[in-house]
GROMACS .gro file of C-alpha atoms in nm:
model
  388
    1MET     CA    1  -0.026   0.286  -2.030
    2GLU     CA    2   0.305   0.429  -2.148
    3ILE     CA    3   0.633   0.238  -2.174
    4ASN     CA    4   0.936   0.463  -2.219
    5GLY     CA    5   0.706   0.745  -2.325
    6GLU     CA    6   0.520   0.548  -2.592
    7SER     CA    7   0.153   0.467  -2.555
    8VAL     CA    8   0.080   0.094  -2.526
    9ASN     CA    9  -0.277  -0.035  -2.500
   10GLU     CA   10  -0.207  -0.407  -2.507
   11ILE     CA   11  -0.426  -0.617  -2.277
   12LYS     CA   12  -0.283  -0.949  -2.159
   13ARG     CA   13  -0.403  -1.253  -1.972
   14TYR     CA   14  -0.167  -1.415  -1.723
   15ASP     CA   15  -0.141  -1.724  -1.944
   16GLU     CA   16   0.006  -1.501  -2.217
   17LEU     CA   17   0.297  -1.381  -2.001
   18GLY     CA   18   0.508  -1.698  -2.022
   19LEU     CA   19   0.464  -1.793  -1.658
   20SER     CA   20   0.545  -2.136  -1.515
   21PRO     CA   21   0.260  -2.380  -1.440
   22GLU     CA   22   0.321  -2.328  -1.067
   23LEU     CA   23   0.275  -1.950  -1.088
   24LEU     CA   24  -0.025  -1.977  -1.320
   25LYS     CA   25  -0.187  -2.217  -1.075
   26ALA     CA   26  -0.123  -1.976  -0.786
   27VAL     CA   27  -0.274  -1.684  -0.980
   28GLU     CA   28  -0.575  -1.893  -1.080
   29LYS     CA   29  -0.625  -1.988  -0.714
   30LYS     CA   30  -0.657  -1.616  -0.639
   31GLY     CA   31  -0.928  -1.596  -0.904
   32TYR     CA   32  -0.734  -1.370  -1.143
   33VAL     CA   33  -0.735  -1.412  -1.521
   34GLN     CA   34  -0.641  -1.080  -1.680
   35ALA     CA   35  -0.329  -0.893  -1.579
   36THR     CA   36  -0.362  -0.528  -1.480
   37PRO     CA   37  -0.181  -0.272  -1.701
   38VAL     CA   38   0.114  -0.231  -1.463
   39GLN     CA   39   0.150  -0.609  -1.443
   40ALA     CA   40   0.129  -0.655  -1.821
   41GLY     CA   41   0.388  -0.381  -1.863
   42ALA     CA   42   0.635  -0.470  -1.588
   43ILE     CA   43   0.636  -0.852  -1.572
   44PRO     CA   44   0.800  -0.921  -1.912
   45TYR     CA   45   1.083  -0.674  -1.846
   46PHE     CA   46   1.136  -0.790  -1.489
   47MET     CA   47   1.149  -1.149  -1.612
   48ASP     CA   48   1.429  -1.040  -1.848
   49TRP     CA   49   1.620  -0.885  -1.553
   50LYS     CA   50   1.563  -0.526  -1.670
   51ASP     CA   51   1.552  -0.235  -1.427
   52VAL     CA   52   1.197  -0.097  -1.398
   53ILE     CA   53   1.051   0.226  -1.261
   54ALA     CA   54   0.673   0.205  -1.252
   55LYS     CA   55   0.414   0.466  -1.163
   56ALA     CA   56   0.057   0.338  -1.126
   57PRO     CA   57  -0.251   0.434  -0.923
   58THR     CA   58  -0.305   0.268  -0.587
   59GLY     CA   59  -0.495  -0.059  -0.601
   60THR     CA   60  -0.374  -0.158  -0.950
   61GLY     CA   61  -0.174  -0.467  -0.854
   62LYS     CA   62   0.183  -0.342  -0.823
   63THR     CA   63   0.278  -0.620  -0.576
   64PHE     CA   64   0.210  -0.894  -0.833
   65ALA     CA   65   0.391  -0.685  -1.097
   66PHE     CA   66   0.722  -0.741  -0.917
   67GLY     CA   67   0.624  -1.043  -0.707
   68ILE     CA   68   0.553  -1.279  -0.996
   69PRO     CA   69   0.897  -1.233  -1.161
   70MET     CA   70   1.072  -1.247  -0.823
   71VAL     CA   71   0.909  -1.580  -0.734
   72GLU     CA   72   0.971  -1.714  -1.086
   73HIS     CA   73   1.342  -1.633  -1.053
   74THR     CA   74   1.370  -1.798  -0.711
   75ASP     CA   75   1.542  -2.137  -0.689
   76PRO     CA   76   1.374  -2.346  -0.414
   77ALA     CA   77   1.699  -2.538  -0.362
   78CYS     CA   78   1.895  -2.221  -0.286
   79LYS     CA   79   1.948  -2.126   0.080
   80ASP     CA   80   2.063  -1.767   0.014
   81VAL     CA   81   1.858  -1.447   0.000
   82THR     CA   82   1.819  -1.367  -0.370
   83GLY     CA   83   1.517  -1.134  -0.361
   84LEU     CA   84   1.470  -0.824  -0.142
   85VAL     CA   85   1.166  -0.597  -0.113
   86LEU     CA   86   1.187  -0.273   0.087
   87ALA     CA   87   0.863  -0.116   0.215
   88PRO     CA   88   0.805   0.203   0.419
   89THR     CA   89   0.573   0.060   0.687
   90ARG     CA   90   0.532  -0.260   0.886
   91GLU     CA   91   0.174  -0.299   0.764
   92LEU     CA   92   0.275  -0.283   0.399
   93ALA     CA   93   0.569  -0.520   0.454
   94ILE     CA   94   0.341  -0.778   0.614
   95GLN     CA   95   0.089  -0.746   0.332
   96ILE     CA   96   0.360  -0.792   0.067
   97GLN     CA   97   0.484  -1.105   0.246
   98GLU     CA   98   0.130  -1.247   0.245
   99GLU     CA   99   0.088  -1.184  -0.128
  100LEU     CA  100   0.427  -1.336  -0.208
  101LEU     CA  101   0.339  -1.643   0.000
  102ASP     CA  102   0.020  -1.676  -0.208
  103LEU     CA  103   0.235  -1.676  -0.522
  104CYS     CA  104   0.459  -1.945  -0.367
  105ALA     CA  105   0.163  -2.174  -0.294
  106PHE     CA  106   0.269  -2.433  -0.553
  107LYS     CA  107   0.644  -2.366  -0.551
  108ASP     CA  108   0.762  -2.587  -0.267
  109GLY     CA  109   1.074  -2.480  -0.085
  110VAL     CA  110   1.049  -2.104  -0.142
  111LYS     CA  111   1.050  -1.917   0.189
  112VAL     CA  112   0.957  -1.552   0.249
  113VAL     CA  113   1.060  -1.373   0.570
  114CYS     CA  114   0.932  -1.035   0.686
  115LEU     CA  115   1.158  -0.805   0.892
  116TYR     CA  116   1.014  -0.499   1.066
  117GLY     CA  117   1.052  -0.304   1.386
  118GLY     CA  118   0.824  -0.346   1.684
  119ALA     CA  119   0.856  -0.725   1.677
  120PRO     CA  120   1.106  -0.947   1.862
  121ILE     CA  121   1.428  -0.949   1.663
  122GLU     CA  122   1.524  -1.290   1.805
  123ARG     CA  123   1.229  -1.453   1.628
  124GLN     CA  124   1.333  -1.289   1.301
  125ILE     CA  125   1.690  -1.409   1.346
  126LYS     CA  126   1.560  -1.764   1.391
  127GLU     CA  127   1.355  -1.735   1.070
  128LEU     CA  128   1.659  -1.604   0.881
  129LYS     CA  129   1.856  -1.912   0.987
  130ASN     CA  130   1.602  -2.130   0.802
  131GLY     CA  131   1.737  -2.013   0.467
  132PRO     CA  132   1.471  -1.784   0.313
  133GLN     CA  133   1.524  -1.683  -0.048
  134ILE     CA  134   1.305  -1.369  -0.030
  135VAL     CA  135   1.316  -1.100   0.239
  136VAL     CA  136   1.056  -0.825   0.277
  137ALA     CA  137   1.171  -0.553   0.516
  138THR     CA  138   1.141  -0.200   0.640
  139PRO     CA  139   1.473  -0.019   0.594
  140GLY     CA  140   1.540   0.047   0.964
  141ARG     CA  141   1.495  -0.312   1.079
  142LEU     CA  142   1.695  -0.447   0.785
  143MET     CA  143   1.981  -0.215   0.883
  144ASP     CA  144   1.962  -0.358   1.237
  145HIS     CA  145   2.003  -0.711   1.099
  146MET     CA  146   2.287  -0.603   0.872
  147LYS     CA  147   2.473  -0.453   1.170
  148ARG     CA  148   2.419  -0.775   1.367
  149ARG     CA  149   2.533  -0.979   1.063
  150THR     CA  150   2.216  -1.188   1.089
  151VAL     CA  151   2.127  -1.137   0.722
  152ARG     CA  152   2.348  -1.166   0.415
  153LEU     CA  153   2.267  -0.970   0.100
  154ASP     CA  154   2.570  -1.059  -0.113
  155LYS     CA  155   2.365  -1.307  -0.322
  156VAL     CA  156   2.067  -1.075  -0.379
  157GLU     CA  157   1.979  -1.051  -0.747
  158THR     CA  158   1.657  -0.846  -0.743
  159VAL     CA  159   1.577  -0.545  -0.526
  160VAL     CA  160   1.236  -0.376  -0.517
  161LEU     CA  161   1.146  -0.045  -0.355
  162ASP     CA  162   0.769  -0.052  -0.303
  163GLU     CA  163   0.590   0.279  -0.236
  164ALA     CA  164   0.930   0.431  -0.311
  165ASP     CA  165   0.819   0.794  -0.281
  166ARG     CA  166   0.660   0.736   0.060
  167MET     CA  167   0.970   0.554   0.183
  168LEU     CA  168   1.196   0.843   0.087
  169ASP     CA  169   0.951   1.103   0.221
  170MET     CA  170   0.963   0.927   0.559
  171GLY     CA  171   1.337   0.991   0.583
  172PHE     CA  172   1.466   0.648   0.482
  173ILE     CA  173   1.682   0.775   0.195
  174GLN     CA  174   2.014   0.720   0.379
  175ASP     CA  175   1.915   0.370   0.491
  176VAL     CA  176   1.799   0.284   0.138
  177THR     CA  177   2.121   0.403  -0.024
  178ARG     CA  178   2.336   0.220   0.234
  179ILE     CA  179   2.142  -0.101   0.171
  180LEU     CA  180   2.170  -0.067  -0.207
  181ASP     CA  181   2.543   0.003  -0.176
  182GLN     CA  182   2.587  -0.334   0.001
  183ILE     CA  183   2.418  -0.532  -0.276
  184LYS     CA  184   2.701  -0.554  -0.524
  185ASN     CA  185   2.576  -0.848  -0.731
  186ARG     CA  186   2.224  -0.730  -0.806
  187LYS     CA  187   2.090  -0.791  -1.154
  188ASN     CA  188   1.795  -0.554  -1.148
  189ILE     CA  189   1.613  -0.297  -0.936
  190GLY     CA  190   1.242  -0.220  -0.945
  191MET     CA  191   1.089   0.100  -0.812
  192PHE     CA  192   0.711   0.098  -0.780
  193SER     CA  193   0.493   0.383  -0.657
  194ALA     CA  194   0.172   0.578  -0.706
  195THR     CA  195   0.374   0.898  -0.756
  196ILE     CA  196   0.730   0.957  -0.870
  197SER     CA  197   0.904   1.229  -0.669
  198ARG     CA  198   1.235   1.405  -0.732
  199GLU     CA  199   1.401   1.183  -0.469
  200VAL     CA  200   1.280   0.869  -0.647
  201LEU     CA  201   1.428   0.991  -0.974
  202ASP     CA  202   1.758   1.067  -0.799
  203ILE     CA  203   1.777   0.710  -0.664
  204SER     CA  204   1.691   0.577  -1.010
  205TRP     CA  205   1.963   0.786  -1.173
  206VAL     CA  206   2.230   0.657  -0.933
  207TYR     CA  207   2.135   0.290  -0.903
  208GLN     CA  208   1.937   0.185  -1.211
  209ARG     CA  209   2.075   0.113  -1.557
  210TYR     CA  210   1.860   0.225  -1.852
  211PRO     CA  211   1.539   0.155  -1.662
  212VAL     CA  212   1.218   0.076  -1.844
  213GLU     CA  213   0.975   0.350  -1.744
  214ILE     CA  214   0.615   0.234  -1.708
  215THR     CA  215   0.338   0.487  -1.644
  216VAL     CA  216  -0.023   0.387  -1.590
  217GLN     CA  217  -0.252   0.688  -1.577
  218ALA     CA  218  -0.577   0.681  -1.384
  219ASP     CA  219  -0.853   0.642  -1.641
  220THR     CA  220  -1.191   0.478  -1.675
  221GLN     CA  221  -1.027   0.136  -1.685
  222ASN     CA  222  -0.818   0.156  -1.369
  223LYS     CA  223  -0.941   0.463  -1.181
  224PRO     CA  224  -1.128   0.350  -0.872
  225ASP     CA  225  -1.506   0.382  -0.885
  226ILE     CA  226  -1.553   0.609  -0.583
  227ASP     CA  227  -1.835   0.854  -0.513
  228GLN     CA  228  -1.677   1.143  -0.322
  229PHE     CA  229  -1.856   1.384  -0.090
  230ARG     CA  230  -1.746   1.678   0.125
  231ILE     CA  231  -1.986   1.758   0.406
  232GLU     CA  232  -1.994   2.087   0.594
  233VAL     CA  233  -2.062   1.996   0.958
  234ASP     CA  234  -2.011   2.150   1.301
  235ARG     CA  235  -1.709   1.996   1.469
  236GLY     CA  236  -1.915   1.867   1.758
  237ALA     CA  237  -2.157   1.687   1.526
  238LYS     CA  238  -1.901   1.484   1.329
  239ALA     CA  239  -1.942   1.160   1.527
  240GLU     CA  240  -2.322   1.189   1.512
  241LEU     CA  241  -2.305   1.238   1.134
  242MET     CA  242  -2.074   0.940   1.089
  243VAL     CA  243  -2.305   0.711   1.286
  244GLN     CA  244  -2.600   0.830   1.078
  245LEU     CA  245  -2.417   0.765   0.750
  246LEU     CA  246  -2.309   0.419   0.869
  247THR     CA  247  -2.666   0.333   0.964
  248HIS     CA  248  -2.845   0.463   0.657
  249GLY     CA  249  -2.575   0.355   0.412
  250GLY     CA  250  -2.578  -0.005   0.531
  251TYR     CA  251  -2.197  -0.016   0.518
  252GLU     CA  252  -2.050  -0.336   0.656
  253ARG     CA  253  -1.684  -0.235   0.648
  254ALA     CA  254  -1.551   0.119   0.690
  255ILE     CA  255  -1.223   0.297   0.758
  256ALA     CA  256  -1.221   0.635   0.934
  257PHE     CA  257  -0.906   0.846   0.913
  258CYS     CA  258  -0.795   1.102   1.173
  259ASN     CA  259  -0.491   1.329   1.165
  260THR     CA  260  -0.372   1.257   1.520
  261LYS     CA  261  -0.340   0.963   1.755
  262ASN     CA  262  -0.549   1.141   2.020
  263MET     CA  263  -0.836   1.202   1.780
  264THR     CA  264  -0.818   0.837   1.668
  265ASP     CA  265  -0.866   0.717   2.026
  266ARG     CA  266  -1.135   0.975   2.090
  267LEU     CA  267  -1.336   0.879   1.781
  268MET     CA  268  -1.312   0.512   1.871
  269GLY     CA  269  -1.461   0.594   2.211
  270LEU     CA  270  -1.742   0.803   2.061
  271LEU     CA  271  -1.834   0.530   1.813
  272ARG     CA  272  -1.835   0.263   2.081
  273MET     CA  273  -2.065   0.480   2.294
  274ALA     CA  274  -2.301   0.489   1.995
  275GLY     CA  275  -2.298   0.110   1.971
  276VAL     CA  276  -2.062   0.084   1.671
  277LYS     CA  277  -1.811  -0.201   1.680
  278CYS     CA  278  -1.470  -0.054   1.606
  279GLU     CA  279  -1.099  -0.071   1.681
  280ALA     CA  280  -0.813   0.174   1.629
  281ILE     CA  281  -0.458   0.156   1.496
  282HIS     CA  282  -0.187   0.421   1.524
  283GLY     CA  283   0.181   0.451   1.607
  284ASP     CA  284   0.144   0.429   1.986
  285ILE     CA  285  -0.037   0.095   1.973
  286GLN     CA  286   0.189  -0.212   1.993
  287GLN     CA  287   0.261  -0.374   1.659
  288SER     CA  288   0.119  -0.710   1.767
  289SER     CA  289  -0.209  -0.541   1.863
  290ARG     CA  290  -0.221  -0.353   1.534
  291GLU     CA  291  -0.174  -0.675   1.338
  292LYS     CA  292  -0.451  -0.845   1.535
  293SER     CA  293  -0.686  -0.554   1.472
  294LEU     CA  294  -0.614  -0.559   1.098
  295GLN     CA  295  -0.674  -0.932   1.083
  296ARG     CA  296  -0.998  -0.901   1.278
  297PHE     CA  297  -1.107  -0.622   1.042
  298ARG     CA  298  -1.035  -0.840   0.738
  299GLU     CA  299  -1.239  -1.118   0.898
  300GLY     CA  300  -1.534  -0.884   0.955
  301LYS     CA  301  -1.521  -0.903   1.334
  302PHE     CA  302  -1.596  -0.530   1.365
  303GLN     CA  303  -1.742  -0.261   1.141
  304VAL     CA  304  -1.508   0.039   1.156
  305LEU     CA  305  -1.129   0.063   1.161
  306VAL     CA  306  -1.022   0.404   1.297
  307ALA     CA  307  -0.671   0.496   1.189
  308THR     CA  308  -0.406   0.758   1.138
  309ASP     CA  309  -0.229   0.778   0.803
  310VAL     CA  310  -0.002   0.489   0.905
  311ALA     CA  311  -0.282   0.272   0.759
  312ALA     CA  312  -0.348   0.477   0.448
  313ARG     CA  313  -0.094   0.308   0.226
  314GLY     CA  314  -0.069  -0.041   0.094
  315LEU     CA  315  -0.327  -0.222   0.306
  316ASP     CA  316  -0.471  -0.500   0.095
  317ILE     CA  317  -0.834  -0.495   0.207
  318ASP     CA  318  -1.037  -0.510  -0.113
  319ASP     CA  319  -1.389  -0.494   0.026
  320VAL     CA  320  -1.397  -0.166   0.221
  321ASP     CA  321  -1.737  -0.012   0.150
  322VAL     CA  322  -1.669   0.343   0.264
  323VAL     CA  323  -1.392   0.572   0.383
  324PHE     CA  324  -1.449   0.862   0.621
  325ASN     CA  325  -1.203   1.151   0.641
  326TYR     CA  326  -1.304   1.248   0.993
  327ASP     CA  327  -1.029   1.511   0.969
  328VAL     CA  328  -0.941   1.677   0.640
  329PRO     CA  329  -0.595   1.538   0.553
  330ASP     CA  330  -0.295   1.770   0.568
  331GLU     CA  331  -0.173   1.689   0.216
  332ASN     CA  332  -0.329   1.608  -0.121
  333GLU     CA  333  -0.144   1.277  -0.140
  334TYR     CA  334  -0.289   1.167   0.192
  335TYR     CA  335  -0.638   1.226   0.054
  336VAL     CA  336  -0.568   1.016  -0.255
  337HIS     CA  337  -0.426   0.727  -0.055
  338ARG     CA  338  -0.697   0.741   0.209
  339ILE     CA  339  -0.989   0.721  -0.032
  340GLY     CA  340  -0.795   0.459  -0.229
  341ARG     CA  341  -0.874   0.209   0.047
  342THR     CA  342  -1.224   0.179  -0.103
  343GLY     CA  343  -1.333   0.119  -0.463
  344ARG     CA  344  -1.067  -0.150  -0.505
  345ALA     CA  345  -1.072  -0.457  -0.729
  346LYS     CA  346  -1.332  -0.291  -0.955
  347ARG     CA  347  -1.581  -0.254  -0.670
  348HIS     CA  348  -1.784   0.060  -0.608
  349GLY     CA  349  -1.675   0.275  -0.314
  350VAL     CA  350  -1.781   0.586  -0.125
  351ALA     CA  351  -1.568   0.851   0.048
  352TYR     CA  352  -1.694   1.121   0.286
  353THR     CA  353  -1.481   1.412   0.406
  354PHE     CA  354  -1.606   1.610   0.706
  355VAL     CA  355  -1.526   1.983   0.679
  356SER     CA  356  -1.550   2.209   0.986
  357GLY     CA  357  -1.443   2.572   0.977
  358VAL     CA  358  -1.265   2.801   0.732
  359THR     CA  359  -0.923   2.635   0.757
  360GLU     CA  360  -1.052   2.288   0.667
  361ASP     CA  361  -1.273   2.438   0.394
  362LEU     CA  362  -0.973   2.604   0.228
  363ARG     CA  363  -0.764   2.288   0.264
  364MET     CA  364  -1.037   2.081   0.100
  365ASP     CA  365  -1.062   2.335  -0.184
  366ASN     CA  366  -0.689   2.283  -0.247
  367ILE     CA  367  -0.730   1.905  -0.242
  368VAL     CA  368  -1.013   1.915  -0.495
  369LYS     CA  369  -0.816   2.150  -0.719
  370GLY     CA  370  -0.495   1.951  -0.688
  371THR     CA  371  -0.643   1.604  -0.738
  372ARG     CA  372  -0.903   1.714  -0.997
  373ASN     CA  373  -1.154   1.482  -0.838
  374ASN     CA  374  -1.528   1.528  -0.865
  375VAL     CA  375  -1.637   1.590  -0.505
  376LYS     CA  376  -2.002   1.666  -0.436
  377LYS     CA  377  -2.081   1.929  -0.169
  378LEU     CA  378  -2.330   1.858   0.113
  379ARG     CA  379  -2.425   2.023   0.442
  380TYR     CA  380  -2.530   1.857   0.769
  381GLU     CA  381  -2.753   2.060   0.999
  382LYS     CA  382  -2.999   1.955   1.268
  383GLY     CA  383  -2.972   1.588   1.174
  384THR     CA  384  -3.039   1.648   0.804
  385LEU     CA  385  -2.817   1.627   0.496
  386SER     CA  386  -2.877   1.874   0.214
  387GLU     CA  387  -2.703   1.963  -0.112
  388LEU     CA  388  -2.511   2.287  -0.156
   0.00000   0.00000   0.00000
């Protein structure tokens, strides 16, 4: 780990970070003892109200890195919003709310509200009237509430942009800057992401003051333990191959990624015809249905979650055994975030990418070169896998 360009190898337990008994008890309830590098680096500075910009691999505990200080700073007796977290997707916003609620388990009176599109705004307005101190929101829905004057941000002290690069890539930069411009009394801003883009640095330059820069490189300590395979397969045999891998691998929980909504629905149908229990999530499915599917997946009610890249970031499902790239992703970053759904929390994971045709073969070559990952080549023909 580097802090402001200097290498720091200090390992810390949570009980060495000066946390309150309530927060330590909440962390212990989760079964955690040792802080991850990004947590050990960010928490002390965030507790001291410093601006932080943190880059760390997916699955390394960034939510607790900003969530612990935010909850520590929250006064249960206060009825104003003092903490704000912005997230690019509804799924990530909901997950962050759940993790923050876990941290509030022994801090009575702290309320966390989640604001996102695709859900009834009247219910959110009712929740805001109950005096939450922490709001987690997608930028678009928060702007809706600001226009309706149903949320006040004038007392906000801490702002966090989670998955900041993804949020700006999705076109939220104007909403984000308008929101930040309305928060005049903020004490600190945190920007957390797996990659730091030019747009993220521009936001940091305008809105942060002498930020502490924390960089956690992927290494043997925090790099996910994922066996990666690329399999040459005829396009019409992809579903057959996936069913075979599921059967012989004994995988209990899998995520399959497709590039389009139509292919997601089609794959779900093919898997169900083969007797595989699965459900799909993508942008055309109602938010309430997507949330139910994710919850059912977490509970182990079905084996395979078929998804577009809307699900590739931020989902906190630690025990995914295998990821299938049914379609080769369009960008290197998508590949990294897709396979990052497995091999989490120091568990072993497996990722298979199905390659059909010259175009996908060239795209996969670029991904391997760009990510510098060790990806083993296989071929599937006539029901048999062989090495290349």
